[in-house]
Amino acid sequence: MVVERKPLISGNWKMHMNHLEAIQLIQKLSYALEAADYASTDVSIHPPFTNLRSAQTVLDADKIPIALGAQHCHWEDKGALTGEVSASMLAKLAVRYVIAGHSERRQLFGDSDEDVNSRLKAILIAGMTPIMCCGETLEERRNQQAEARIAFQVEHGLAGIKREQVANMVIAYEPVWAIGTGQTATPSDAQVGCAVVRNKVRELFGALAADGVRIQYGGSVKPINIAELMAQPDIDGALVGGASLEAESFSRIVRFRLQ
Ligand code: PGA
């Protein structure tokens, strides 16, 4: 049986764009995309925290069906945690999707699998959808540890989460060696990684969760490679970094069926 999952294309802006640039980019995206695009594909953008309020206002005022996303959050609801932002603060700004466990957070800011798990739970409690990232480093890949690494991150990241919640969330398979390097995984490598994710979800949470969870591929996704990636059976979308910073390239990725 072929299971239909609506694709989700997400733009991870990382630490790019001030709020004025963000407004401009959103407006350009809204000119480039049409109702038919949103009908067939869910689209989210993940600007820096400082842009969320402005982005929300523009999306709302112009009725643009792009979902607002964030890149990170803390698991505590409030407290003496200088510099942090809570999930409930994001939910209040109509944020729908929150990335957790991006490899840059793991590598540069010491996010552990337990931290990622705590963030996921906070995001779910606040009524939003997590996009949990996983993926192996180049060294792990060379040592034939890629599959074990991905499965470990999925198991520990999702510990204690209900199967219905898993069915509705998003997991991004992002091989670390492909992020920002211009070196995309081949479609078949990307498929293998995404299949590892889905199989692990099936083993831990059952068929409904495995059929429901949307799995994105991330790592140097561009207009030129998106169609082939999306043709893979276990790839339900993309988490796009660099190519999401321009309306032209991001909208072409969203319209992958026309490539
Ligand atoms: P990239 O980033 O598309 O620039 O490789 C992807 C990501 O980090 O999510």
Coordinates of C-alpha atoms and ligand atoms in Angstrom, one line a residue:
M1 CA 0.0 0.0 0.0
V2 CA 1.4 3.4 -0.9
V3 CA 1.0 5.9 1.9
E4 CA 0.4 9.5 0.9
R5 CA 2.1 12.1 3.0
K6 CA 1.9 15.8 2.2
P7 CA 5.4 17.1 1.5
L8 CA 6.9 19.7 3.8
I9 CA 9.5 22.0 2.5
S10 CA 11.2 24.0 5.3
G11 CA 13.5 27.0 5.0
N12 CA 16.1 27.1 7.9
W13 CA 17.4 30.6 7.7
K14 CA 20.0 30.0 10.5
M15 CA 21.6 33.3 11.6
H16 CA 20.7 35.2 8.5
M17 CA 18.4 38.2 7.8
N18 CA 17.3 41.0 10.1
H19 CA 13.6 41.6 10.5
L20 CA 13.4 44.1 7.6
E21 CA 15.1 41.6 5.2
A22 CA 12.8 38.9 6.5
I23 CA 9.8 40.9 5.6
Q24 CA 11.1 41.5 2.1
L25 CA 12.0 37.8 1.6
I26 CA 8.5 36.7 2.7
Q27 CA 6.9 39.2 0.4
K28 CA 9.0 37.9 -2.5
L29 CA 8.1 34.3 -1.7
S30 CA 4.4 35.2 -1.6
Y31 CA 4.7 36.6 -5.1
A32 CA 6.5 33.5 -6.3
L33 CA 4.2 30.9 -4.9
E34 CA 0.6 30.2 -5.8
A35 CA -2.4 28.6 -4.1
A36 CA -1.8 25.4 -6.0
D37 CA 1.7 25.2 -4.5
Y38 CA 0.4 25.4 -1.0
A39 CA -2.4 22.9 -1.8
S40 CA 0.1 20.3 -2.8
T41 CA 3.0 21.1 -0.4
D42 CA 3.3 22.5 3.1
V43 CA 5.9 25.3 3.4
S44 CA 7.5 26.6 6.6
I45 CA 10.2 29.2 7.2
H46 CA 12.4 29.3 10.2
P47 CA 13.8 32.8 10.7
P48 CA 15.9 33.9 13.7
F49 CA 13.9 34.7 16.9
T50 CA 14.2 38.5 16.3
N51 CA 12.2 38.2 13.1
L52 CA 9.3 36.0 14.3
R53 CA 7.0 38.8 15.3
S54 CA 7.5 40.7 12.1
A55 CA 7.1 37.5 10.0
Q56 CA 4.0 36.6 11.8
T57 CA 2.5 40.0 11.2
V58 CA 3.2 39.9 7.4
L59 CA 2.0 36.3 7.0
D60 CA -1.2 37.2 8.9
A61 CA -1.9 40.5 7.2
D62 CA -1.3 39.2 3.7
K63 CA -2.9 35.8 4.4
I64 CA 0.1 33.9 3.2
P65 CA -0.2 30.2 3.9
I66 CA 3.4 29.7 4.9
A67 CA 3.8 28.2 8.3
L68 CA 6.0 30.0 10.8
G69 CA 8.8 28.0 12.3
A70 CA 11.6 28.5 14.8
Q71 CA 15.1 27.0 14.9
H72 CA 15.4 26.1 18.6
C73 CA 13.8 26.5 22.0
H74 CA 14.5 25.7 25.7
W75 CA 12.5 23.0 27.4
E76 CA 11.7 25.0 30.6
D77 CA 8.7 27.1 30.4
K78 CA 10.3 30.1 32.2
G79 CA 13.1 30.8 34.5
A80 CA 16.6 32.3 35.1
L81 CA 18.0 31.1 31.8
T82 CA 19.6 34.1 30.2
G83 CA 19.4 34.1 26.5
E84 CA 16.9 31.3 26.1
V85 CA 13.4 31.3 24.6
S86 CA 10.7 28.9 25.7
A87 CA 8.3 26.8 23.6
S88 CA 5.3 28.5 25.0
M89 CA 6.7 31.9 24.0
L90 CA 7.0 30.6 20.4
A91 CA 3.5 29.1 20.4
K92 CA 2.2 32.6 21.4
L93 CA 3.6 33.9 18.2
A94 CA 1.7 31.4 16.1
V95 CA 4.9 29.3 15.5
R96 CA 3.9 25.9 14.1
Y97 CA 7.1 24.0 13.7
V98 CA 10.3 24.1 15.8
I99 CA 13.6 22.5 14.8
A100 CA 15.3 20.5 17.6
G101 CA 18.7 18.9 17.5
H102 CA 20.1 20.5 14.4
S103 CA 23.7 19.3 13.9
E104 CA 24.9 22.8 14.4
R105 CA 23.3 22.9 17.8
R106 CA 24.7 19.5 18.6
Q107 CA 28.2 20.3 17.5
L108 CA 28.6 24.0 18.4
F109 CA 26.4 24.3 21.4
G110 CA 26.6 20.8 22.9
D111 CA 23.0 19.6 22.5
S112 CA 22.9 16.0 23.7
D113 CA 20.2 13.5 22.7
E114 CA 18.6 14.0 26.2
D115 CA 18.5 17.7 25.6
V116 CA 16.9 17.1 22.2
N117 CA 14.3 14.8 23.8
S118 CA 13.5 17.4 26.4
R119 CA 13.0 20.1 23.8
L120 CA 10.7 17.8 21.8
K121 CA 8.5 17.2 24.8
A122 CA 8.3 21.0 25.5
I123 CA 7.4 21.7 21.8
L124 CA 4.7 19.1 21.9
I125 CA 3.2 20.3 25.2
A126 CA 3.1 23.8 23.7
G127 CA 1.0 22.4 20.8
M128 CA 3.6 22.8 18.1
T129 CA 5.2 20.2 15.7
P130 CA 8.9 19.3 16.2
I131 CA 11.3 18.8 13.4
M132 CA 13.9 16.6 15.0
C133 CA 17.2 16.4 13.1
C134 CA 19.5 13.5 13.0
G135 CA 22.4 12.4 10.8
E136 CA 25.9 11.0 10.9
T137 CA 29.2 12.8 10.6
L138 CA 31.7 12.0 7.8
E139 CA 33.9 10.1 10.2
E140 CA 30.9 7.9 11.3
R141 CA 30.1 7.3 7.7
R142 CA 33.6 6.3 6.9
N143 CA 33.6 3.9 9.9
Q144 CA 30.3 2.3 8.7
Q145 CA 28.5 3.7 11.7
A146 CA 26.0 5.8 9.9
E147 CA 23.0 3.6 10.4
A148 CA 23.7 2.9 14.0
R149 CA 24.2 6.6 14.7
I150 CA 20.9 7.6 13.0
A151 CA 19.0 4.8 14.8
F152 CA 20.5 5.9 18.1
Q153 CA 19.5 9.5 17.7
V154 CA 16.0 8.5 16.7
E155 CA 15.6 6.2 19.6
H156 CA 17.0 8.6 22.2
G157 CA 15.4 11.7 20.8
L158 CA 12.0 10.2 20.7
A159 CA 12.2 8.4 24.1
G160 CA 8.9 8.6 26.1
I161 CA 7.0 10.3 23.3
K162 CA 3.5 8.8 22.4
R163 CA 3.1 7.0 19.1
E164 CA 0.3 9.4 18.0
Q165 CA 2.6 12.3 18.5
V166 CA 5.4 10.6 16.6
A167 CA 2.9 10.0 13.7
N168 CA 2.3 13.7 13.4
M169 CA 5.9 15.0 13.8
V170 CA 8.7 15.6 11.4
I171 CA 12.2 14.1 11.4
A172 CA 14.9 15.5 9.2
Y173 CA 17.7 13.2 8.1
E174 CA 20.7 15.5 7.6
P175 CA 24.1 13.9 7.0
V176 CA 26.4 16.4 8.7
W177 CA 28.9 16.1 5.8
A178 CA 26.3 17.4 3.4
I179 CA 25.3 20.5 5.3
G180 CA 26.4 23.8 3.8
T181 CA 29.1 21.9 1.8
G182 CA 27.5 21.8 -1.6
Q183 CA 28.0 18.0 -1.3
T184 CA 24.5 16.6 -1.4
A185 CA 23.9 12.9 -0.6
T186 CA 23.0 11.0 -3.7
P187 CA 19.2 10.4 -3.9
S188 CA 19.9 6.8 -3.0
D189 CA 22.1 7.6 0.0
A190 CA 19.4 10.1 1.2
Q191 CA 16.8 7.4 0.7
V192 CA 18.8 4.9 2.7
G193 CA 19.2 7.4 5.6
C194 CA 15.5 8.3 5.6
A195 CA 14.6 4.6 5.5
V196 CA 16.7 3.9 8.5
V197 CA 14.7 6.6 10.3
R198 CA 11.4 5.2 9.2
N199 CA 12.3 1.6 10.1
K200 CA 13.5 2.6 13.5
V201 CA 10.2 4.5 14.1
R202 CA 8.3 1.4 12.9
E203 CA 10.3 -0.8 15.3
L204 CA 9.8 1.5 18.3
F205 CA 6.3 2.9 17.7
G206 CA 4.5 0.7 15.1
A207 CA 3.2 1.0 11.6
L208 CA 0.9 3.9 12.1
A209 CA 3.6 6.1 13.5
A210 CA 6.0 5.0 10.7
D211 CA 3.4 5.7 8.0
G212 CA 2.5 9.1 9.4
V213 CA 5.8 10.6 10.4
R214 CA 7.1 13.0 7.7
I215 CA 10.8 12.6 7.0
Q216 CA 12.8 15.4 5.4
Y217 CA 16.2 15.2 3.8
G218 CA 18.5 18.1 4.5
G219 CA 22.0 19.0 3.2
S220 CA 22.7 21.1 0.2
V221 CA 19.2 20.8 -1.2
K222 CA 19.0 23.0 -4.4
P223 CA 16.4 23.5 -7.2
I224 CA 18.6 21.2 -9.3
N225 CA 18.5 18.2 -7.0
I226 CA 15.1 18.5 -5.2
A227 CA 13.0 16.6 -7.8
E228 CA 15.2 13.5 -7.7
L229 CA 15.3 13.6 -3.9
M230 CA 11.5 13.9 -3.6
A231 CA 11.1 10.9 -5.9
Q232 CA 12.5 8.6 -3.2
P233 CA 9.8 6.7 -1.3
D234 CA 10.9 7.6 2.2
I235 CA 11.6 11.3 1.5
D236 CA 8.6 13.5 2.3
G237 CA 10.2 16.9 2.2
A238 CA 13.4 18.9 2.6
L239 CA 15.0 21.1 5.3
V240 CA 16.8 23.7 3.2
G241 CA 19.5 26.0 4.5
G242 CA 21.4 28.2 2.0
A243 CA 18.9 27.9 -0.8
S244 CA 16.1 29.1 1.4
L245 CA 17.6 32.6 1.7
E246 CA 16.5 33.6 -1.8
A247 CA 12.9 33.6 -2.9
E248 CA 13.9 32.4 -6.4
S249 CA 15.7 29.3 -5.3
F250 CA 13.4 28.5 -2.4
S251 CA 10.2 28.8 -4.4
R252 CA 11.7 26.6 -7.1
I253 CA 12.4 24.0 -4.5
V254 CA 8.8 24.2 -3.2
R255 CA 7.6 23.7 -6.8
F256 CA 9.8 20.6 -7.2
R257 CA 7.2 18.9 -9.3
L258 CA 7.9 21.5 -12.1
Q259 CA 11.7 21.0 -12.1
Ligands
PGA1 P1 22.2 23.6 3.7 O1 21.7 23.5 5.2 O2 21.0 23.4 2.8 O3 22.8 25.0 3.6 O4 23.2 22.5 3.4 C1 20.7 22.5 5.6 C2 20.5 22.6 7.1 O5 21.4 22.8 7.8 O6 19.4 22.4 7.5

